[in-house]
Coordinates of C-alpha atoms and ligand atoms in Angstrom, one line a residue:
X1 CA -64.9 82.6 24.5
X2 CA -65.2 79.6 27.8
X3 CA -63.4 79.9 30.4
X4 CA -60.2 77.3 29.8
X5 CA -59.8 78.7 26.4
X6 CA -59.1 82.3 28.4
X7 CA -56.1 80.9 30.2
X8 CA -54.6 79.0 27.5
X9 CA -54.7 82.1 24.9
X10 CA -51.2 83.2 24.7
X11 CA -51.7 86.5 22.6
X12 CA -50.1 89.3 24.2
X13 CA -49.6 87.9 27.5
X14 CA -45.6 87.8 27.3
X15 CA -45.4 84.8 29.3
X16 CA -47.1 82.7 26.2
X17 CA -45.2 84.0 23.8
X18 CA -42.5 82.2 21.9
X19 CA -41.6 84.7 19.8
X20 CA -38.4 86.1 21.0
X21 CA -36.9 83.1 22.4
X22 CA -34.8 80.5 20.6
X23 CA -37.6 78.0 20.1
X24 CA -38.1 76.9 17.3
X25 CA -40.5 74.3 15.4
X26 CA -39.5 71.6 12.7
X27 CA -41.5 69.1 10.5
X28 CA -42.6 71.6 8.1
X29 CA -45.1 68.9 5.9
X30 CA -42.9 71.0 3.0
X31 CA -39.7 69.4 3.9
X32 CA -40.8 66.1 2.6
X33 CA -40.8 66.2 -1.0
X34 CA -41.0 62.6 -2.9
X35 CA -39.7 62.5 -6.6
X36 CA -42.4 64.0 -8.6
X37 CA -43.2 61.1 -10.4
X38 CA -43.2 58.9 -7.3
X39 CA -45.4 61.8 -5.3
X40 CA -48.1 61.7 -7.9
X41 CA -48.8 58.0 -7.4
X42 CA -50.7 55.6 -4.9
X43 CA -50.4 53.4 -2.6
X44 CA -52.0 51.3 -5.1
X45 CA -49.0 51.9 -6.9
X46 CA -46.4 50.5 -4.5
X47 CA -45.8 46.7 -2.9
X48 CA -47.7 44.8 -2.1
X49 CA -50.0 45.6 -5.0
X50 CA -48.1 46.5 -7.5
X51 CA -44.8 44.0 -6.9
X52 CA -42.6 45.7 -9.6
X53 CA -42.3 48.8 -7.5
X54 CA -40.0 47.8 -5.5
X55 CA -37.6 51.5 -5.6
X56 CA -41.0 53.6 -5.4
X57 CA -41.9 51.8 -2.0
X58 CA -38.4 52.6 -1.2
X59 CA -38.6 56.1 -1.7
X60 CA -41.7 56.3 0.0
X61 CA -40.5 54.3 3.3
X62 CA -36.9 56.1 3.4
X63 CA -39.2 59.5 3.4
X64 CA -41.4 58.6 6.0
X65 CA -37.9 57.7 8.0
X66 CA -36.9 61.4 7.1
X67 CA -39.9 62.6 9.0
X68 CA -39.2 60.6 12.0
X69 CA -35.7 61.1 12.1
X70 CA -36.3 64.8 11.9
X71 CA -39.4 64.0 15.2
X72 CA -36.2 62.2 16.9
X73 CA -33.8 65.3 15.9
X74 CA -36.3 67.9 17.6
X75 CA -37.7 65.9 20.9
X76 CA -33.7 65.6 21.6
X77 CA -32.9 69.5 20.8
X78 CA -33.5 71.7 23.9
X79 CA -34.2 74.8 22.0
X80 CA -37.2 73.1 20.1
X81 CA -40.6 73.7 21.4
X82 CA -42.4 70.6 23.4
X83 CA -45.3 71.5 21.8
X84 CA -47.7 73.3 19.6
X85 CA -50.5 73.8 21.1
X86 CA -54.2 74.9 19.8
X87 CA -57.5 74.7 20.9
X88 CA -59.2 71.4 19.6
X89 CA -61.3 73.9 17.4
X90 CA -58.6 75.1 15.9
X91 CA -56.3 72.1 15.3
X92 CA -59.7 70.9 13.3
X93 CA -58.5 73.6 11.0
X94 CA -54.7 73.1 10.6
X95 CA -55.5 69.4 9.9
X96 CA -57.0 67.3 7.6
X97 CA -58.6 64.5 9.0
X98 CA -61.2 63.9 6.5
X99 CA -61.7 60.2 5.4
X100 CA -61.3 60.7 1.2
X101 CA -63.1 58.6 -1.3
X102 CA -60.7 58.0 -3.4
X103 CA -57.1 57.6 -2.6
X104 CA -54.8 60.8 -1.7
X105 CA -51.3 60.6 -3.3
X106 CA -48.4 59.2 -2.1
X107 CA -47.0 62.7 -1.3
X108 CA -49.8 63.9 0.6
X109 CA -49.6 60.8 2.7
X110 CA -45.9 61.7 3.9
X111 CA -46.7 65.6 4.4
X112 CA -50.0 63.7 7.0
X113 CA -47.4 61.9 8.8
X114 CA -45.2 65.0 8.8
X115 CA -48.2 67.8 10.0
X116 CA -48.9 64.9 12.7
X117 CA -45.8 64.7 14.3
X118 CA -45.6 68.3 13.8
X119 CA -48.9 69.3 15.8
X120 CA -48.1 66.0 18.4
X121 CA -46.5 65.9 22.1
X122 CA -42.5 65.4 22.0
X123 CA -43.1 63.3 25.2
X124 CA -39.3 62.4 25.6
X125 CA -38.1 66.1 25.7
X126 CA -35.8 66.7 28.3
X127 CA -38.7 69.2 29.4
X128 CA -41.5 67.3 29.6
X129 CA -42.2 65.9 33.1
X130 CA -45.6 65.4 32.9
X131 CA -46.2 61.5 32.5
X132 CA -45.3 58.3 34.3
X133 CA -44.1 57.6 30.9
X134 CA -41.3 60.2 29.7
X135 CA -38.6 59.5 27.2
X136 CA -37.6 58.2 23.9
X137 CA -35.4 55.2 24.5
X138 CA -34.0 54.6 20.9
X139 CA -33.2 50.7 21.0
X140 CA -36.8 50.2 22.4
X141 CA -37.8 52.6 19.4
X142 CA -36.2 50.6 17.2
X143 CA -37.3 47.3 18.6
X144 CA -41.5 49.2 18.1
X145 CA -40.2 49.9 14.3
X146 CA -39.2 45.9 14.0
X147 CA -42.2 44.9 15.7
X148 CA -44.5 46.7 13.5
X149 CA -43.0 45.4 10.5
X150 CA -43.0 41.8 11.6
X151 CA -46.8 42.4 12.4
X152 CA -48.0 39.4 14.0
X153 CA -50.4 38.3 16.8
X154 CA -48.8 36.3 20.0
X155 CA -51.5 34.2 20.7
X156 CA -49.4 31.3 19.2
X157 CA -45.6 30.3 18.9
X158 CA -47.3 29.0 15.3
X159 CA -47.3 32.5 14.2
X160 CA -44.4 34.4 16.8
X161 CA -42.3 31.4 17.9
X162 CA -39.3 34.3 18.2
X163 CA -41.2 36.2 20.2
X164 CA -42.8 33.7 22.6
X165 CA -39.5 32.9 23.1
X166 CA -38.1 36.2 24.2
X167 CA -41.2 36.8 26.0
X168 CA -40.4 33.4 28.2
X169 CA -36.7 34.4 28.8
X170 CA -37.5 38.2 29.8
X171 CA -40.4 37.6 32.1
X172 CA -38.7 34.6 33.6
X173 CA -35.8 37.1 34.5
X174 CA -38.2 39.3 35.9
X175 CA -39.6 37.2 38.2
X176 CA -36.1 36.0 39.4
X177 CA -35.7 39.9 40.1
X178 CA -38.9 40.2 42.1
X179 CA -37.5 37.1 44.1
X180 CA -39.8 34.3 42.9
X181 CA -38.4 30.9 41.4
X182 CA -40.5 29.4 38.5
X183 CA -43.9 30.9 38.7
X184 CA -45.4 32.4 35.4
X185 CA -46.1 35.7 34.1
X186 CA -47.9 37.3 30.9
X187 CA -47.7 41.2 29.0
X188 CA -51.0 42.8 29.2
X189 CA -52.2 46.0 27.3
X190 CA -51.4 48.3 30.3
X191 CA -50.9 48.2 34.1
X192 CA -54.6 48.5 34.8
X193 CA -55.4 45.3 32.7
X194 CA -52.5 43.7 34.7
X195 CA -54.2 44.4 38.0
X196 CA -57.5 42.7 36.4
X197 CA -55.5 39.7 35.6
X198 CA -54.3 39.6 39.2
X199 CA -57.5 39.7 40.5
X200 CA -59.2 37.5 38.1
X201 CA -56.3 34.7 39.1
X202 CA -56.6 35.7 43.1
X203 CA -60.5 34.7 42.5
X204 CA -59.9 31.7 40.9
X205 CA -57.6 30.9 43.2
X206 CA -59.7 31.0 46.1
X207 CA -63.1 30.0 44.4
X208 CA -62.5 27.8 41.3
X209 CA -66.2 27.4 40.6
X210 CA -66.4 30.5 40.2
X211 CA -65.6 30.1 36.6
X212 CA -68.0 27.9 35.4
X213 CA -71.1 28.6 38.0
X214 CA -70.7 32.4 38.8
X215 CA -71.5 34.2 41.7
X216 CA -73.2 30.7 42.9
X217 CA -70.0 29.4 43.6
X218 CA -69.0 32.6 46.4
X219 CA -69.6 32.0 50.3
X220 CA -70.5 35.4 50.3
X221 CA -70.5 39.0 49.5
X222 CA -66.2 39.2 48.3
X223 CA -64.4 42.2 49.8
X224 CA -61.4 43.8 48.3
X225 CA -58.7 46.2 50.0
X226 CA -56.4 49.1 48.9
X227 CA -55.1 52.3 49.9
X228 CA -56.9 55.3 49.2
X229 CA -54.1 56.6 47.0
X230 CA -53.9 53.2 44.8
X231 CA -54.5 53.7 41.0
X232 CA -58.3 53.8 40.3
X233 CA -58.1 50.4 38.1
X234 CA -58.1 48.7 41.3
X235 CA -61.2 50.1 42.1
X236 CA -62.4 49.3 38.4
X237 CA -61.7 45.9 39.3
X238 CA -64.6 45.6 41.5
X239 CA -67.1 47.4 39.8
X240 CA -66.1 45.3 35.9
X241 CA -66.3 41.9 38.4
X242 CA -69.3 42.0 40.2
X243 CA -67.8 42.9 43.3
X244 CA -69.5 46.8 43.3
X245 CA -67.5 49.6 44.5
X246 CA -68.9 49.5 47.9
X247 CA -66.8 46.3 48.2
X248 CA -64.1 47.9 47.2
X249 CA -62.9 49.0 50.8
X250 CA -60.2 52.2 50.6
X251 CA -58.0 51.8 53.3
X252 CA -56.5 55.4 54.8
X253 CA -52.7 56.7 53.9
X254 CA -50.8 58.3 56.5
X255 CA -49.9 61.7 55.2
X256 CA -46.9 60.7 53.2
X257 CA -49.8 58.4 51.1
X258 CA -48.2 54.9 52.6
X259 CA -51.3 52.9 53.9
X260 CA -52.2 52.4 57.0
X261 CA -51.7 48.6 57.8
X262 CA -53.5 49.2 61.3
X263 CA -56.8 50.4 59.6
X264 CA -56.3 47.5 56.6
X265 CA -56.4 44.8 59.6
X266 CA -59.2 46.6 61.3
X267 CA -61.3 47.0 57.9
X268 CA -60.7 43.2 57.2
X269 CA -61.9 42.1 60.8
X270 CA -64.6 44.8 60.4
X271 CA -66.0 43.6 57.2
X272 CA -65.4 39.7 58.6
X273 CA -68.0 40.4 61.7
X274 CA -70.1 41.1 58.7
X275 CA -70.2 37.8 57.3
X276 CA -68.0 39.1 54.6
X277 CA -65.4 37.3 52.7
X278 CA -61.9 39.6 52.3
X279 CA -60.4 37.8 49.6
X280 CA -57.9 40.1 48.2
X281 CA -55.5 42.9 49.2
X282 CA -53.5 45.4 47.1
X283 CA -50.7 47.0 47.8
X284 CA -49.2 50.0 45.4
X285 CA -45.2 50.4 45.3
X286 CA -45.4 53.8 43.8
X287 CA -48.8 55.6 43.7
X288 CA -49.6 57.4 40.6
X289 CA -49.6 61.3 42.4
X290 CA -46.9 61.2 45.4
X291 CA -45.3 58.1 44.7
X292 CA -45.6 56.1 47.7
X293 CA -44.7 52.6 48.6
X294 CA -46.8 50.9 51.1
X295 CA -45.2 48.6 53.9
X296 CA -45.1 45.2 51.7
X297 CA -44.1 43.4 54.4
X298 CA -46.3 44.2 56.8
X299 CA -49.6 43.8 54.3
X300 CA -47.8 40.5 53.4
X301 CA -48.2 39.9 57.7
X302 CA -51.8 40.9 57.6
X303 CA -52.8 38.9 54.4
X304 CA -51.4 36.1 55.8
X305 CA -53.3 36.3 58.7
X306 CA -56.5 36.7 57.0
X307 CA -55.8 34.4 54.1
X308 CA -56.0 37.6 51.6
X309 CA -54.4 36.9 48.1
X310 CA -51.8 39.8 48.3
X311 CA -51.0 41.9 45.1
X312 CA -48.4 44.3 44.5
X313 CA -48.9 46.7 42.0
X314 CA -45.7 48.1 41.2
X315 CA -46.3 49.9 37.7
X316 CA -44.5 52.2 38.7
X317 CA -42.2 52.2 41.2
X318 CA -41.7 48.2 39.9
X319 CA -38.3 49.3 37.6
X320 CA -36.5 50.3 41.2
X321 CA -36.7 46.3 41.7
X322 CA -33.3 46.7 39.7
X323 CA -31.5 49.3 42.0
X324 CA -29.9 47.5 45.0
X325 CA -29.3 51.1 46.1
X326 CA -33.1 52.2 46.4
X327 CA -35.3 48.6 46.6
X328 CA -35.1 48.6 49.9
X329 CA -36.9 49.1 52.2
X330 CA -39.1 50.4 48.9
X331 CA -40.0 47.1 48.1
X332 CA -38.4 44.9 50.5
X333 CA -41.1 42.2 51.2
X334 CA -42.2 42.4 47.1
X335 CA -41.2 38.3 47.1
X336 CA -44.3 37.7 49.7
X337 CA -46.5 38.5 47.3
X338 CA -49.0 36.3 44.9
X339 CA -48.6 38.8 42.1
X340 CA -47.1 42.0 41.1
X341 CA -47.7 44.1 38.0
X342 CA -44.8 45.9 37.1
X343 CA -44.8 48.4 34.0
X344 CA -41.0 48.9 32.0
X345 CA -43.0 51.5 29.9
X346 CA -42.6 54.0 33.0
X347 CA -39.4 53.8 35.2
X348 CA -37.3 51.5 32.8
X349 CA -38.6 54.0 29.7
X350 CA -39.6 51.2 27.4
X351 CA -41.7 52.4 24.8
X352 CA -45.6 52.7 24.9
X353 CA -47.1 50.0 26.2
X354 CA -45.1 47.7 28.0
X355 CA -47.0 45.8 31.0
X356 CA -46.2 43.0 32.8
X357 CA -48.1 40.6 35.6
X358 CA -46.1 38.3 37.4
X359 CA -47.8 35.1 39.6
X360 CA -45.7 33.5 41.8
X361 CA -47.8 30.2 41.3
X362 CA -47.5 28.6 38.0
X363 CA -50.8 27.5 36.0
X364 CA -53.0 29.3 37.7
X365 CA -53.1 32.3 34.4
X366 CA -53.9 29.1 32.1
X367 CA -56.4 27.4 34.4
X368 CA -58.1 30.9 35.1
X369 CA -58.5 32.1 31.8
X370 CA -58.3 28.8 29.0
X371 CA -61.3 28.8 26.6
X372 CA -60.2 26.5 24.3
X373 CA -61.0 27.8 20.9
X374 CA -60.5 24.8 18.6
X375 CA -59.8 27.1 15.8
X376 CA -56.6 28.6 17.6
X377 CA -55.5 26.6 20.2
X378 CA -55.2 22.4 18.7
X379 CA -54.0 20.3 21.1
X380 CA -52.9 18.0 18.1
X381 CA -50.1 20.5 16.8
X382 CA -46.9 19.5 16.1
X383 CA -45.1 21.4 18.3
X384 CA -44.8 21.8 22.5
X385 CA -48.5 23.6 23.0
X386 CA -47.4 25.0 26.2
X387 CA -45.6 28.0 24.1
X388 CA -49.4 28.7 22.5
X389 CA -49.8 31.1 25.4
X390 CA -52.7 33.4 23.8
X391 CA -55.2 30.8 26.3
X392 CA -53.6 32.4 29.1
X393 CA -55.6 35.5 28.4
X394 CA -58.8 36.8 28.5
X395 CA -58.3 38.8 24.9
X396 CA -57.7 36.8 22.0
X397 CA -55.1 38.9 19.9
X398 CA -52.3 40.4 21.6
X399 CA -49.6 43.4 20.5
X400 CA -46.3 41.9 20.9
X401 CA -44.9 44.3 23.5
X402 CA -42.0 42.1 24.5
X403 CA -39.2 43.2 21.6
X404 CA -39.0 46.4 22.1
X405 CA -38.1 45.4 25.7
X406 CA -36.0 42.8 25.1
X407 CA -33.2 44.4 22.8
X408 CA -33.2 47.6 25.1
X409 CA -32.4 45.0 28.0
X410 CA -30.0 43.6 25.9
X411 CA -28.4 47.2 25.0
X412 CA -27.7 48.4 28.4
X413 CA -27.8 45.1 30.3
X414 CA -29.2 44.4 33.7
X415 CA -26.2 47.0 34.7
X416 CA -27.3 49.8 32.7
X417 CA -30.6 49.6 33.8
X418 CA -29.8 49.6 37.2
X419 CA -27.4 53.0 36.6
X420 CA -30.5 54.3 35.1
X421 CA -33.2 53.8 37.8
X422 CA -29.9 55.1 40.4
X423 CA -29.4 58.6 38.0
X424 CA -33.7 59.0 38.0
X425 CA -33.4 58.9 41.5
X426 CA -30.4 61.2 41.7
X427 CA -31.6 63.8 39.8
X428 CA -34.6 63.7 41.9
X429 CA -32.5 64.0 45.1
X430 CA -31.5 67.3 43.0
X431 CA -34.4 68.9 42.4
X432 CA -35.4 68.5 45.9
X433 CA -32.1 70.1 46.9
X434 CA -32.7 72.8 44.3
X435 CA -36.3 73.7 45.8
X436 CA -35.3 73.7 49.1
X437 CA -32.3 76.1 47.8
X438 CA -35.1 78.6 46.8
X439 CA -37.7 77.9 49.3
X440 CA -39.0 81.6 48.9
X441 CA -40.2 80.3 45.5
X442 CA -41.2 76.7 46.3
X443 CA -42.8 74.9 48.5
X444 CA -42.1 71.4 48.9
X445 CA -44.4 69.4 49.9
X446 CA -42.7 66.3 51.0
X447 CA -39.9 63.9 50.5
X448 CA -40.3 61.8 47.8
X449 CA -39.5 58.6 47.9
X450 CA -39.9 57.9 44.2
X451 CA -39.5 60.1 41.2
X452 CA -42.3 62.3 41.9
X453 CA -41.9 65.7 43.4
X454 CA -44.5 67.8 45.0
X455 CA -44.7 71.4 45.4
X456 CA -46.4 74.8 44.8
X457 CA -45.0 77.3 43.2
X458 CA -45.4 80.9 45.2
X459 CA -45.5 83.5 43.0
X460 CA -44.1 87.4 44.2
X461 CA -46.9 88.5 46.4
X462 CA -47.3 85.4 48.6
X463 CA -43.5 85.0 49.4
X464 CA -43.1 85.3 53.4
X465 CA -46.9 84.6 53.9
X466 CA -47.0 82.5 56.6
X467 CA -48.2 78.8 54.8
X468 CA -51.7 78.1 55.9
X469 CA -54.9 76.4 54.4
X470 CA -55.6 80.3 52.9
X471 CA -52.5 80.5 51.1
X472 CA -52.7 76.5 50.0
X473 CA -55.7 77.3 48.0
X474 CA -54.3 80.5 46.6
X475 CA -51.3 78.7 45.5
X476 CA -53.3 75.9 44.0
X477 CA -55.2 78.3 41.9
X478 CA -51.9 79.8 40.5
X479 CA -51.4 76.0 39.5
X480 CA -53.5 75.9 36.4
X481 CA -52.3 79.1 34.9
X482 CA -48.9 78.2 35.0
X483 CA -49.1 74.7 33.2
X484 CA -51.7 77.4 30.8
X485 CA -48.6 79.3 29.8
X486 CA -46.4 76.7 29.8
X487 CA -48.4 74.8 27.4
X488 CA -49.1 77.8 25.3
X489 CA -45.6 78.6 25.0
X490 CA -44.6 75.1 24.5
X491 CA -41.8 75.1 26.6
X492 CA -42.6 72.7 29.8
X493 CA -45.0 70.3 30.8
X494 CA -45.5 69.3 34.1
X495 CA -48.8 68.1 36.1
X496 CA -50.7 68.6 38.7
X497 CA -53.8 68.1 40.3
X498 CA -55.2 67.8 43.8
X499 CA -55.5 65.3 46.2
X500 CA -57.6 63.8 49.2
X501 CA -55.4 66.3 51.6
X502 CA -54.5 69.3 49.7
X503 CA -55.7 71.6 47.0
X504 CA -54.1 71.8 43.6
X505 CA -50.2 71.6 43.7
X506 CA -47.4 70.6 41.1
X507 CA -46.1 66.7 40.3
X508 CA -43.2 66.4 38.2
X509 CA -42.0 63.4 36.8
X510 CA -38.1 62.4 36.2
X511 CA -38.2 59.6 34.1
X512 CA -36.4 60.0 30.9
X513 CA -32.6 58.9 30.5
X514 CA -32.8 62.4 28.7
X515 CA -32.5 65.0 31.9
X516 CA -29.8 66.1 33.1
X517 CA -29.4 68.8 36.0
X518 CA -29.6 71.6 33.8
X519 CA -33.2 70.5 32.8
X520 CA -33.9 70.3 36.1
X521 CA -32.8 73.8 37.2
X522 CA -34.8 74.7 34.0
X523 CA -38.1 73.6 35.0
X524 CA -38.0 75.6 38.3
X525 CA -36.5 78.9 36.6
X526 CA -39.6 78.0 34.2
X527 CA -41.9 78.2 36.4
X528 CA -40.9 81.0 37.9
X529 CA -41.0 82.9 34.9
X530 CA -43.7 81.9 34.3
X531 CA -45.4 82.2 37.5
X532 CA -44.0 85.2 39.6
X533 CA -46.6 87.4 38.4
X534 CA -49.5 85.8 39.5
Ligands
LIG601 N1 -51.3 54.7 34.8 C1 -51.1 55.9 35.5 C2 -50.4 56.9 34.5 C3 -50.6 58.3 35.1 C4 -49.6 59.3 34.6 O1 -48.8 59.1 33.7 O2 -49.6 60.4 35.2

């Protein structure tokens, strides 16, 4: 038996064990029985094939609904568990993934979708604050059902002229909220494909050859900046653009992980003496681990300066754009910026994936990225071709994200949104009051300025142990056991990891509309039940 299977075997450790608490699991695959007749056909068997069977591929659609009604039901029921975890080689053996032959029935297909949901994450259950992304925002549910249905492309308004549409008037708004008038903007497939669009623009921007002659059309070696605690696409983006990592330049974060605008002017001279060419600056407004904004107005000072393109990326601390309590002096300075990425599939808790890059210059995404493909893109079509906006892109098909976001906007309204970035935040200012209550049993690391909270746990034995470098690395190898048993129990999830300062420590994450105080106080009494032994 390894290692990490050791830790995660609950057996008779008390700790793991859900046996004598109220937890309970739902979705027994048994639950879901289809008429017998209807359960012993095909899919074959139902529309679009067969078009008579029109109340058969009813039955079978209002029981898959059953399932995920009853997923819905449990991730919103506090005595169910999170999850039920196995060891990969086990959960081989309580599914079956095999790839048939010949068709499975129509009964066996709705007990799959049923042992899936079963065996998966409940990621927006109140106790899960493990993920940027938390929650199950039911409008934006809703809107992921619809836009599954619909199931179209939005590289055209030929084939999603509703959907361009909505996508126009959202990320218009957006940008209005940054601070930016006109300007364009575009959904990706994730922040980190954002901040490649950002840099793809910034470069073509600055060099426009560089699009149809390469490298050939550079002064010079290009030199990119960030803070050392940016998220690692950033980096990616000078390794997957010919850049190399080594021109990737980390700038240091003062110990609250803001960066260091000194050392970001001192790098860009530095790599100017070189004969260098600093081209393009990043800023994060909410790292991934402490959640740190750095000075945007001060990097917006130093890139304009240096003539840097300056990109924010604000996946995730972008949905506090909408609190006029906590923007500033978060973001204050967001407006100076060429482009921000901003992500409402984290703070704003629109469902999975939901990515937006916003350029304050119009034309440039177009101009950057157009291709031209005669079999997509006419320029003879009936219709205004500046709503064909797939040539804006550097993928050619493209999920529609934008509904699911759009009719949750519409079902709170700018407002509710803004009450819902202010209670994250509150809840936050009460989990830090809450550890601070019981500083025998945590340690808090610092004050957050976003929704993430770092601490260590201090189990029994350490408690009044002066708090050194010794006891930092014995509490951040309690770390690992603890999410162990919570995981094995199923009760909690909450990360953590180490950073560039400090050995292992905790992260959690409030950002699902679902917590409340009580979930809160939860996850520390969790953890110490589940810690004070170690
Ligand atoms: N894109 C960063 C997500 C990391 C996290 O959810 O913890």
């Amino acid at each position: 038996m390894n290692r990490k299977r050791k830790l995660l075997t609950g057996g008779e450790d008390p700790h793991c064990s859900s046996q004598n608490t109220e937890e309970k699991m739902s979705l027994n695959p048994n639950n879901y029985k289809l008429s017998d007749r209807t359960g012993r056909l095909t899919a074959y068997d139902l529309q679009p094939t067969t078009v008579a069977a029109g109340s058969e591929t009813r039955e079978f659609l209002l029981k898959v609904i059953d399932v995920l009604l009853d997923f819905v039901k449990s991730t919103n029921d506090r005595n169910e568990k999170i999850l039920d975890f196995h060891h990969p080689e086990d959960m081989k053996r309580l599914l079956d993934l095999e790839i048939p032959d010949r068709a499975v029935t129509l009964q066996q297909l709705i007990e799959d979708c049923a042992t899936t949901l079963k065996y998966g994450v409940k990621t927006g259950h109140p106790h899960f604050f493990n993920q940027l992304s938390c929650g199950l925002d039911l409008v934006s549910m809703a809107g992921e059902w619809l836009t599954a249905t619909a199931n179209t492309n939005m590289f055209t308004y030929e084939i999603a002229p509703v959907f361009i549409l909505m996508e126009n008037v959202v990320l218009t708004k957006m940008r209005e909220i940054i601070g930016w008038n006109g300007g364009d903007s575009i959904l990706a497939p994730g922040g980190s494909i954002s901040n490649l669009y950002a840099f793809l623009a910034a470069r073509h921007k600055m060099f426009p050859g560089y699009k149809e002659r390469g490298a050939s059309a550079l002064p010079g070696q290009l030199v990119m900046f960030t803070s050392d605690q940016c998220h690692y696409s950033i980096k990616s983006c000078s390794s997957v653009c010919g850049l190399g990592t080594d021109n990737c330049v980390m700038v240091p974060s003062d110990e609250n992980g803001r960066m260091i605008t000194k050392e970001l002017e001192r790098l860009i001279v530095e790599r100017k003496q070189k004969g260098h060419v600093p081209f393009f600056v990043n800023a994060t407004a909410g790292t991934t681990v402490l959640g740190a904004f750095d000075p945007l107005n001060e990097v917006a000072d130093i890139c304009q300066r240096h003539n840097c393109w300056m990109h924010v990326d604000a996946a995730w601390g972008g949905g506090l754009l909408l609190s006029r309590k906590y923007r500033h002096p978060r973001l204050s300075g967001v407006e100076r910026a060429d482009s921000v990425t901003w992500n409402p599939h984290k703070l704003m808790g629109a469902l999975l994936q939901c990515s937006t890059i916003h350029f304050k210059e119009d034309g440039l995404l177009i101009s950057c990225n157009q291709m031209s493909a005669e079999y997509l893109f006419m320029t003879d079509k009936q219709y205004d071709i500046s709503y064909d906006t797939g040539d804006k892109v550097i993928q050619c098909g493209r999920h529609n994200d934008i509904f699911k976001l759009w009719l949750q906007w519409r079902s709170k309204g700018t407002e509710g949104f803004e009450r819902q970035q202010d209670r994250l935040m509150d809840l936050t200012k009460y989990q830090v009051k809450r550890i601070r209550e019981q500083s025998e049993r945590f340690h808090l690391i610092m004050e957050p300025e976003c929704v993430n909270v770092s601490f260590w746990y201090v189990p029994k034995r350490l408690r009044g142990v002066p708090h050194d470098s010794k006891k930092e690395q014995e509490l951040a190898k309690i770390c690992p056991i603890i999410k162990g048993r919570m995981m094995q129990k199923g009760s909690l999830m909450v990360g953590y990891q180490p950073d560039d300062r400090r050995p292992n420590f905790f992260r959690s994450i409030i950002s699902s509309a679902a917590v409340t105080e009580q979930d809160v106080d939860f996850m520390l009494d969790e953890i110490h039940r589940l810690g004070d032994d170690l």
